[in-house]
XYZ file of C-alpha atoms in Angstrom:
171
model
C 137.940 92.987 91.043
C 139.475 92.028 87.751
C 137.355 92.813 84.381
C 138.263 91.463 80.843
C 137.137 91.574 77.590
C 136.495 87.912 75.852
C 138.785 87.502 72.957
C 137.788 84.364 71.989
C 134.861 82.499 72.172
C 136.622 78.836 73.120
C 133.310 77.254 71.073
C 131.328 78.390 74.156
C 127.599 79.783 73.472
C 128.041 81.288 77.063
C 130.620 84.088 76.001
C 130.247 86.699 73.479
C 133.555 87.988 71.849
C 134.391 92.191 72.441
C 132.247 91.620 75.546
C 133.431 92.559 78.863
C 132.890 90.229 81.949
C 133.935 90.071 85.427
C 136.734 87.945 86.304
C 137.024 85.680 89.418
C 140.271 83.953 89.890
C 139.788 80.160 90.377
C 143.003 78.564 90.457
C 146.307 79.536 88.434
C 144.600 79.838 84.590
C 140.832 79.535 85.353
C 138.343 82.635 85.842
C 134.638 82.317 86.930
C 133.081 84.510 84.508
C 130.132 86.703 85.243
C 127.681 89.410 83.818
C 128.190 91.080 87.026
C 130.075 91.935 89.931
C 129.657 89.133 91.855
C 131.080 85.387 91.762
C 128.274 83.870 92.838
C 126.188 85.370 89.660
C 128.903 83.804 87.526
C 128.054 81.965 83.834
C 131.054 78.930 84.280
C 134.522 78.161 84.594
C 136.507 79.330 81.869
C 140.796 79.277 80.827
C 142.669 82.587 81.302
C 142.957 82.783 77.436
C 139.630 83.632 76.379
C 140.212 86.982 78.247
C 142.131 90.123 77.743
C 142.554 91.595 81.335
C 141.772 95.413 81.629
C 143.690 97.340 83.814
C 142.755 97.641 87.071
C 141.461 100.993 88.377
C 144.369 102.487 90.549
C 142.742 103.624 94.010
C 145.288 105.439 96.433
C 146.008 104.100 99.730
C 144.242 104.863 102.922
C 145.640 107.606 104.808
C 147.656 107.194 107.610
C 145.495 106.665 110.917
C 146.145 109.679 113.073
C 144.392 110.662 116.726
C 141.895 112.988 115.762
C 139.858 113.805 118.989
C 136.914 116.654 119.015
C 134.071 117.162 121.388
C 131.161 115.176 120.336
C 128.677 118.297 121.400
C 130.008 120.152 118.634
C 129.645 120.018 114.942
C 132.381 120.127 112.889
C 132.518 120.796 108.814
C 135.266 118.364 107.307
C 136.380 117.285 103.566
C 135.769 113.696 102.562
C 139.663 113.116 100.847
C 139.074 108.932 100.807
C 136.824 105.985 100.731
C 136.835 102.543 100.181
C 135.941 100.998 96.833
C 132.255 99.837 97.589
C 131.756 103.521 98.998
C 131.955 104.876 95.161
C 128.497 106.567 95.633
C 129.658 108.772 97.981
C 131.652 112.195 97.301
C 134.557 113.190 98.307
C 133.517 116.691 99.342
C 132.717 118.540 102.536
C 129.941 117.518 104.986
C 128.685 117.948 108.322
C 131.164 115.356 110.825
C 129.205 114.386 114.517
C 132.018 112.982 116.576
C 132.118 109.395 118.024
C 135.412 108.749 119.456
C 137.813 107.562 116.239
C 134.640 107.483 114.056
C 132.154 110.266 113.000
C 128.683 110.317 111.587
C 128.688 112.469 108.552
C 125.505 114.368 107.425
C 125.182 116.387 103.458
C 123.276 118.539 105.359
C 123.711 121.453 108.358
C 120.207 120.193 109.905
C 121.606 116.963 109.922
C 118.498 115.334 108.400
C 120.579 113.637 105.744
C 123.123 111.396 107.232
C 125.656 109.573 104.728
C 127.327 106.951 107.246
C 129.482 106.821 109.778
C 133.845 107.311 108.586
C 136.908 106.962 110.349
C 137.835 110.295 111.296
C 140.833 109.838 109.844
C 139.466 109.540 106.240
C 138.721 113.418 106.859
C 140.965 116.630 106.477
C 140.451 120.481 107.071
C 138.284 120.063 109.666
C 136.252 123.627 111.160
C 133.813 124.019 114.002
C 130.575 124.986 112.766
C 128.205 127.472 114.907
C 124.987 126.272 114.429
C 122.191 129.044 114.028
C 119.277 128.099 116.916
C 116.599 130.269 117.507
C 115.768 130.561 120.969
C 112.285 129.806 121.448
C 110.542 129.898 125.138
C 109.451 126.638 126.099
C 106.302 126.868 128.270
C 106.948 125.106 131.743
C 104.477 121.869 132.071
C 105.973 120.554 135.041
C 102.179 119.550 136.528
C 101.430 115.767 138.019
C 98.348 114.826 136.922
C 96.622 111.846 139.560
C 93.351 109.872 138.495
C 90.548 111.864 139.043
C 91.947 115.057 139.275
C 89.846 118.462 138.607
C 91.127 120.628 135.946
C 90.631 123.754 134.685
C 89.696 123.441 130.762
C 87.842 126.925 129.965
C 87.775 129.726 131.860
C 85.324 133.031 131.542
C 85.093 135.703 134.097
C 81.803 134.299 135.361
C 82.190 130.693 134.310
C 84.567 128.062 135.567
C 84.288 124.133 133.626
C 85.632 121.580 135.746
C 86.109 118.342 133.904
C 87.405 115.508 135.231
C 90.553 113.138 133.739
C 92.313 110.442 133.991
C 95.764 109.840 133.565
C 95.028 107.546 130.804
C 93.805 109.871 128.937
C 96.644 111.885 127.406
């Protein structure tokens, strides 16, 4: 996305000279001119000479796509090292990398409560298995069928018994 600063005014009330604009090629000396970045938000049609172009910010090429295969059970802890432009607001640093085939799902976050998106593997590097810290915790067994009308056991003393009776609908 070209940007340029207006240089001259061309008798316009539209542009503002020193100000910079986005720039939207239309044709060989033509730009659609806009406040923002996005041609369809533009302010007209002007010539190529009202504008000095900045420079274009350099971004590095993607890197080469290479098999990267891991067992989706595990976690993994990788470094973000690339991104593509519209991506900006995300860091190139390490996160938390799910596998899915050539893709991953990458979280800022061990618990994996924050997820980021979902990367080419390929746009990772240094890649580690993580152990993940789980507290065993005994489950109690509730393998009961409950049928309509069943009797069950709610309170229980040593010399009283409450019966109540449920339905299925009622859980």
């Amino acid at each position: 996305m070209l940007q340029g600063i207006c240089i001259d005014t061309g008798y316009t009330a539209v542009l503002q000279k020193g100000t910079s604009y986005y720039l939207f090629p239309n044709g060989d000396n033509h730009y659609y001119v806009s406040k923002f970045p996005n041609e369809g938000a533009h302010m007209g049609c002007f010539q190529e000479r009202y504008f000095q172009v900045l420079e274009e910010e350099q971004w590095p090429d993607e890197p080469e796509i290479r098999l990267v295969s891991f067992d989706p059970e595990k976690l993994y802890k990788a470094r973000l090292i690339w991104r593509k432009r519209g991506y900006k607001s995300v860091e190139l640093k390490n996160y938390y990398i799910k596998s899915k085939v050539t893709h991953g799902y990458f979280y800022s976050d061990m618990a994996l409560k924050e997820c980021r998106g979902c990367f080419p593997l390929h746009w990772f590097t240094d890649f580690q298995e993580t152990i993940l810290d789980i507290i065993d915790q005994e489950i109690p067994d509730f393998d009961i069928d409950f049928e309509e009308n069943d009797l069950i056991l709610v309170e229980s003393e040593p010399e009283i018994v409450n019966y109540v009776q449920m339905s299925i609908f009622d859980f």
